Every structure is written in structure tokens, then in C-alpha cells.
Short mmCIF file of C-alpha atoms in Angstrom, two decimals:
data_model
loop_
_atom_site.label_atom_id
_atom_site.label_comp_id
_atom_site.label_asym_id
_atom_site.label_seq_id
_atom_site.Cartn_x
_atom_site.Cartn_y
_atom_site.Cartn_z
CA UNK A 285 0.00 0.00 0.00
CA UNK A 286 2.47 2.61 -1.16
CA UNK A 287 0.35 4.65 -3.57
CA UNK A 288 0.42 8.43 -3.31
CA UNK A 289 -2.28 9.39 -0.81
CA UNK A 290 -4.08 12.57 0.22
CA UNK A 291 -3.57 13.71 3.79
CA UNK A 292 -6.66 14.33 5.92
CA UNK A 293 -7.24 17.69 7.49
CA UNK A 294 -5.51 18.11 10.86
CA UNK A 295 -8.51 17.44 13.07
CA UNK A 296 -9.92 14.70 15.25
CA UNK A 297 -10.19 12.02 12.53
CA UNK A 298 -10.76 8.82 14.49
CA UNK A 299 -11.26 5.59 12.55
CA UNK A 300 -12.42 2.32 14.06
CA UNK A 301 -11.50 -0.86 12.21
CA UNK A 302 -13.41 -4.07 12.96
CA UNK A 303 -12.03 -7.11 11.12
CA UNK A 304 -11.29 -10.62 12.40
CA UNK A 305 -8.25 -10.92 10.11
CA UNK A 306 -5.25 -9.64 12.07
CA UNK A 307 -3.23 -9.04 8.90
CA UNK A 308 -5.96 -6.79 7.52
CA UNK A 309 -6.18 -4.88 10.79
CA UNK A 310 -2.43 -4.32 10.94
CA UNK A 311 -2.22 -3.25 7.28
CA UNK A 312 -5.16 -0.85 7.50
CA UNK A 313 -3.95 0.62 10.77
CA UNK A 314 -0.51 1.30 9.29
CA UNK A 315 -2.03 2.80 6.14
CA UNK A 316 -4.42 5.14 7.91
CA UNK A 317 -1.95 6.23 10.59
CA UNK A 318 0.55 7.05 7.85
CA UNK A 319 -1.80 9.71 6.50
CA UNK A 320 -2.71 11.19 9.87
CA UNK A 321 -5.78 9.30 11.05
CA UNK A 322 -6.16 8.13 14.62
CA UNK A 323 -6.95 4.41 14.52
CA UNK A 324 -8.37 1.82 16.90
CA UNK A 325 -8.74 -1.80 15.78
CA UNK A 326 -10.97 -4.62 17.01
CA UNK A 327 -11.20 -8.31 16.09
CA UNK A 328 -14.94 -8.59 16.69
CA UNK A 329 -18.20 -6.67 16.94
CA UNK A 330 -18.50 -7.70 20.57
CA UNK A 331 -15.13 -6.20 21.53
CA UNK A 332 -15.90 -3.03 19.59
CA UNK A 333 -19.20 -2.54 21.43
CA UNK A 334 -17.57 -3.25 24.79
CA UNK A 335 -14.79 -0.68 24.38
CA UNK A 336 -16.04 2.17 22.18
CA UNK A 337 -18.28 5.16 22.97
CA UNK A 338 -20.50 5.17 19.89
CA UNK A 339 -21.24 8.87 20.33
CA UNK A 340 -17.68 9.83 19.37
CA UNK A 341 -16.97 11.65 16.10
CA UNK A 342 -15.51 8.74 14.18
CA UNK A 343 -15.79 6.52 11.14
CA UNK A 344 -16.25 2.75 11.29
CA UNK A 345 -14.49 0.53 8.75
CA UNK A 346 -16.34 -2.75 9.16
CA UNK A 347 -15.84 -6.20 7.68
CA UNK A 348 -19.08 -7.81 6.57
CA UNK A 349 -18.25 -11.36 7.62
CA UNK A 350 -16.92 -11.59 11.16
CA UNK A 351 -16.47 -14.33 13.71
CA UNK A 352 -19.37 -13.90 16.11
CA UNK A 353 -21.74 -11.04 15.37
CA UNK A 354 -21.55 -10.16 11.67
CA UNK A 355 -20.89 -6.70 10.33
CA UNK A 356 -24.48 -6.40 9.11
CA UNK A 357 -25.75 -7.41 12.56
CA UNK A 358 -23.51 -4.77 14.14
CA UNK A 359 -24.88 -2.15 11.74
CA UNK A 360 -28.43 -3.10 12.73
CA UNK A 361 -27.49 -2.94 16.41
CA UNK A 362 -26.01 0.54 15.99
CA UNK A 363 -29.15 1.67 14.16
CA UNK A 364 -31.29 0.53 17.08
CA UNK A 365 -29.05 2.59 19.37
CA UNK A 366 -29.54 5.59 17.03
CA UNK A 367 -25.76 5.84 16.62
CA UNK A 368 -24.59 8.47 14.11
CA UNK A 369 -21.37 6.60 13.30
CA UNK A 370 -20.81 6.45 9.50
CA UNK A 371 -19.97 2.94 8.31
CA UNK A 372 -17.72 1.84 5.44
CA UNK A 373 -18.18 -1.88 4.80
CA UNK A 374 -15.33 -3.96 3.44
CA UNK A 375 -15.72 -7.47 2.05
CA UNK A 376 -13.59 -10.09 0.33
CA UNK A 377 -16.61 -11.76 -1.22
CA UNK A 378 -18.15 -9.08 -3.42
CA UNK A 379 -21.63 -9.95 -2.15
CA UNK A 380 -23.76 -7.53 -4.19
CA UNK A 381 -27.13 -8.22 -2.48
CA UNK A 382 -25.43 -7.73 0.88
CA UNK A 383 -23.87 -4.49 -0.32
CA UNK A 384 -27.26 -3.20 -1.46
CA UNK A 385 -28.81 -4.01 1.92
CA UNK A 386 -25.95 -2.31 3.76
CA UNK A 387 -26.17 0.88 1.68
CA UNK A 388 -29.97 1.00 2.01
CA UNK A 389 -29.52 0.68 5.77
CA UNK A 390 -27.31 3.77 5.77
CA UNK A 391 -23.73 2.64 5.11
CA UNK A 392 -21.72 5.31 3.30
CA UNK A 393 -19.68 2.88 1.16
CA UNK A 394 -19.13 -0.81 0.43
CA UNK A 395 -15.60 -1.68 -0.73
CA UNK A 396 -14.22 -5.03 -1.83
CA UNK A 397 -10.87 -6.50 -0.86
CA UNK A 398 -8.09 -6.16 -1.77
CA UNK A 399 -8.69 -2.52 -0.89
CA UNK A 400 -7.19 0.27 -2.96
CA UNK A 401 -5.57 2.70 -0.48
CA UNK A 402 -6.78 5.94 -2.03
CA UNK A 403 -10.29 4.58 -2.51
CA UNK A 404 -10.52 3.78 1.20
CA UNK A 405 -9.06 7.14 2.24
CA UNK A 406 -11.47 9.00 -0.06
CA UNK A 407 -14.38 6.99 1.35
CA UNK A 408 -13.35 7.92 4.89
CA UNK A 409 -13.18 11.62 3.94
CA UNK A 410 -16.70 11.38 2.52
CA UNK A 411 -17.90 9.58 5.66
CA UNK A 412 -16.59 12.39 7.88
CA UNK A 413 -18.13 15.04 5.63
CA UNK A 414 -21.52 13.29 5.87
CA UNK A 415 -21.12 12.96 9.64
CA UNK A 416 -20.43 16.68 10.01
CA UNK A 417 -23.29 17.62 7.67
CA UNK A 418 -25.71 15.46 9.65
CA UNK A 419 -24.41 16.91 12.91
CA UNK A 420 -25.15 20.43 11.64
CA UNK A 421 -28.67 19.38 10.67
CA UNK A 422 -29.23 17.72 14.04
CA UNK A 423 -28.02 20.81 15.91
CA UNK A 424 -30.22 23.07 13.79
CA UNK A 425 -33.24 20.84 14.45
CA UNK A 426 -32.51 20.78 18.17
CA UNK A 427 -32.28 24.57 18.17
CA UNK A 428 -35.59 24.87 16.31
CA UNK A 429 -37.20 22.47 18.77
CA UNK A 430 -35.96 24.58 21.70
CA UNK A 431 -37.37 27.75 20.10
CA UNK A 432 -40.69 26.03 19.39
CA UNK A 433 -40.93 24.83 22.99
CA UNK A 434 -40.54 28.48 24.01
CA UNK A 435 -43.76 29.47 22.22
CA UNK A 436 -46.94 29.89 24.18
CA UNK A 437 -49.79 27.42 23.56
CA UNK A 438 -51.67 30.04 21.53
CA UNK A 439 -48.57 30.86 19.47
CA UNK A 440 -48.16 27.17 18.68
CA UNK A 441 -51.79 27.05 17.51
CA UNK A 442 -51.24 30.06 15.28
CA UNK A 443 -48.02 28.62 13.86
CA UNK A 444 -49.70 25.30 13.06
CA UNK A 445 -52.53 27.02 11.23
CA UNK A 446 -50.59 29.63 9.26
CA UNK A 447 -47.98 27.09 8.14
CA UNK A 448 -50.84 24.84 6.99
CA UNK A 449 -51.96 27.62 4.65
CA UNK A 450 -54.68 29.34 6.66
CA UNK A 451 -54.86 33.13 6.37
CA UNK A 452 -55.09 35.46 9.34
CA UNK A 453 -58.89 35.76 9.08
CA UNK A 454 -59.39 31.98 8.82
CA UNK A 455 -57.03 31.43 11.73
CA UNK A 456 -58.90 33.98 13.82
CA UNK A 457 -62.23 32.26 13.09
CA UNK A 458 -60.87 28.81 13.94
CA UNK A 459 -59.29 29.95 17.20
CA UNK A 460 -62.11 32.29 18.17
CA UNK A 461 -59.89 35.34 18.48
CA UNK A 462 -59.63 38.62 16.60
CA UNK A 463 -57.62 39.02 13.42
CA UNK A 464 -55.33 41.69 15.00
CA UNK A 465 -54.59 39.23 17.80
CA UNK A 466 -53.66 36.59 15.23
CA UNK A 467 -51.34 39.09 13.54
CA UNK A 468 -49.71 39.89 16.87
CA UNK A 469 -49.21 36.20 17.69
CA UNK A 470 -47.92 35.57 14.18
CA UNK A 471 -45.35 38.33 14.59
CA UNK A 472 -44.19 36.83 17.88
CA UNK A 473 -43.94 33.38 16.29
CA UNK A 474 -41.80 34.72 13.46
CA UNK A 475 -39.54 36.50 15.95
CA UNK A 476 -39.19 33.62 18.40
CA UNK A 477 -38.67 31.03 15.65
CA UNK A 478 -36.09 33.29 13.96
CA UNK A 479 -37.96 32.99 10.67
CA UNK A 480 -37.46 35.73 8.10
CA UNK A 481 -40.46 34.79 5.98
CA UNK A 482 -43.51 32.53 5.90
CA UNK A 483 -41.66 29.98 3.71
CA UNK A 484 -38.96 29.86 6.40
CA UNK A 485 -41.62 29.20 9.02
CA UNK A 486 -43.22 26.49 6.87
CA UNK A 487 -39.84 24.81 6.46
CA UNK A 488 -39.32 24.85 10.22
CA UNK A 489 -42.79 23.38 10.79
CA UNK A 490 -42.00 20.59 8.34
CA UNK A 491 -38.67 19.88 10.03
CA UNK A 492 -40.39 19.78 13.41
CA UNK A 493 -43.08 17.52 11.93
CA UNK A 494 -45.92 19.60 13.33
CA UNK A 495 -49.36 18.01 12.92
CA UNK A 496 -51.03 18.96 9.67
CA UNK A 497 -54.27 20.86 10.15
CA UNK A 498 -57.14 19.83 7.86
CA UNK A 499 -58.56 22.67 5.83
#
């Protein structure tokens, strides 16, 4: 594995390798450390689960066929735990149906052995990019949820109706309040939700999965 390789950015790039072949673990550890990744290796899914905090910012390079719990079983287990860890599957068997299932279940890549060094490194870069993108989305959603929780009950009612397409007059009739009061609540909702426009507010309502009001 002596091909010219791109160096990762100097940040906390932690890669977990789970493979029951010691030669593969040693080779991949040497490869990834040589280009600046931090690496931890494990011979089994069970040892990985026993030793690793799955909430860490990291990438998992995972063999499909393992002694004990398989790589696919580990992926399913991590999904049940709602782990955000991006997974790159590696396999010496080229099992296409298995690869399709793994990708559909959320794996970022499925590579076949013998691995090409740059292909693996590129896949890990992509995995970290996807992890960071998802983290940004999760933080934005959490922030929106906090802002929504800060609305009064009446403001939540107004938000649900106006984002469902009801006008101020219709909203006032449904809630049994005056139209100026609806406008005042609507203004407070826009301010508290940090929405610059109605489309912004609609997008936030969709992200928060607010109940859809029947017209």
C-alpha cells in the first residue's frame, strides 16, 4: 500500500477498524496512521461494542463477515441505538445483495478487498463530511425544537394554522380570536422562531413535523 495518498485535514479524525483478520487490521492501521488518522482496531463486533463510545466523532471501517456477530448485525445494532457513526463496509466476497442491503440501511460505502488505499481514504473523507453535515442538521433541528418549545400554547396554535396555509382571518375564526390578535401572535412566532419569511416558518414546521391541520 504505497500509492500516493491525500492527507486528511488536521482534526480529530478517528477511525475504528473491525475485522477478524489480524493481517488486515495491521495493514489498514498502518495505512491510515501514515496519513494522519487516529486508529483503533478490534477483532470482533463484541469487543468493539464493549470498548467504544459510539457517540464519538468517528468513522467505522467494518468487515461484513466476522467471527461472532456479523458486520451487518452490528450495523443493525447501531441503528437501534440511534448511533450516528458512519460505516464503510469492506468485504472479500463481493456480495452484491449484501452491499445493497448495507447501503440501504445507511452505510456510506461498500468496498471489496483487496482494498485500494486511495479509494478507502477517499471513502473515509466522505464519511466524515456526511457525519459533520448530519451533525449540523441535528443541531439546527434541536435549536428549532428549543425555540418552538418556548412558544406559548396560543402561538403554537397560530403557527400550526398559518404554516398549513390558513390566512389570518381563517385562523382567527378557527381559534375564536380577533384578526389583529392573530397578527400579533404571528409576529411573535416569526420573531421567536427566527424565521425571516412565511416559507422559512413552513420549512421549520416541516422539520419539526408539526401536525397537519385539515382545511
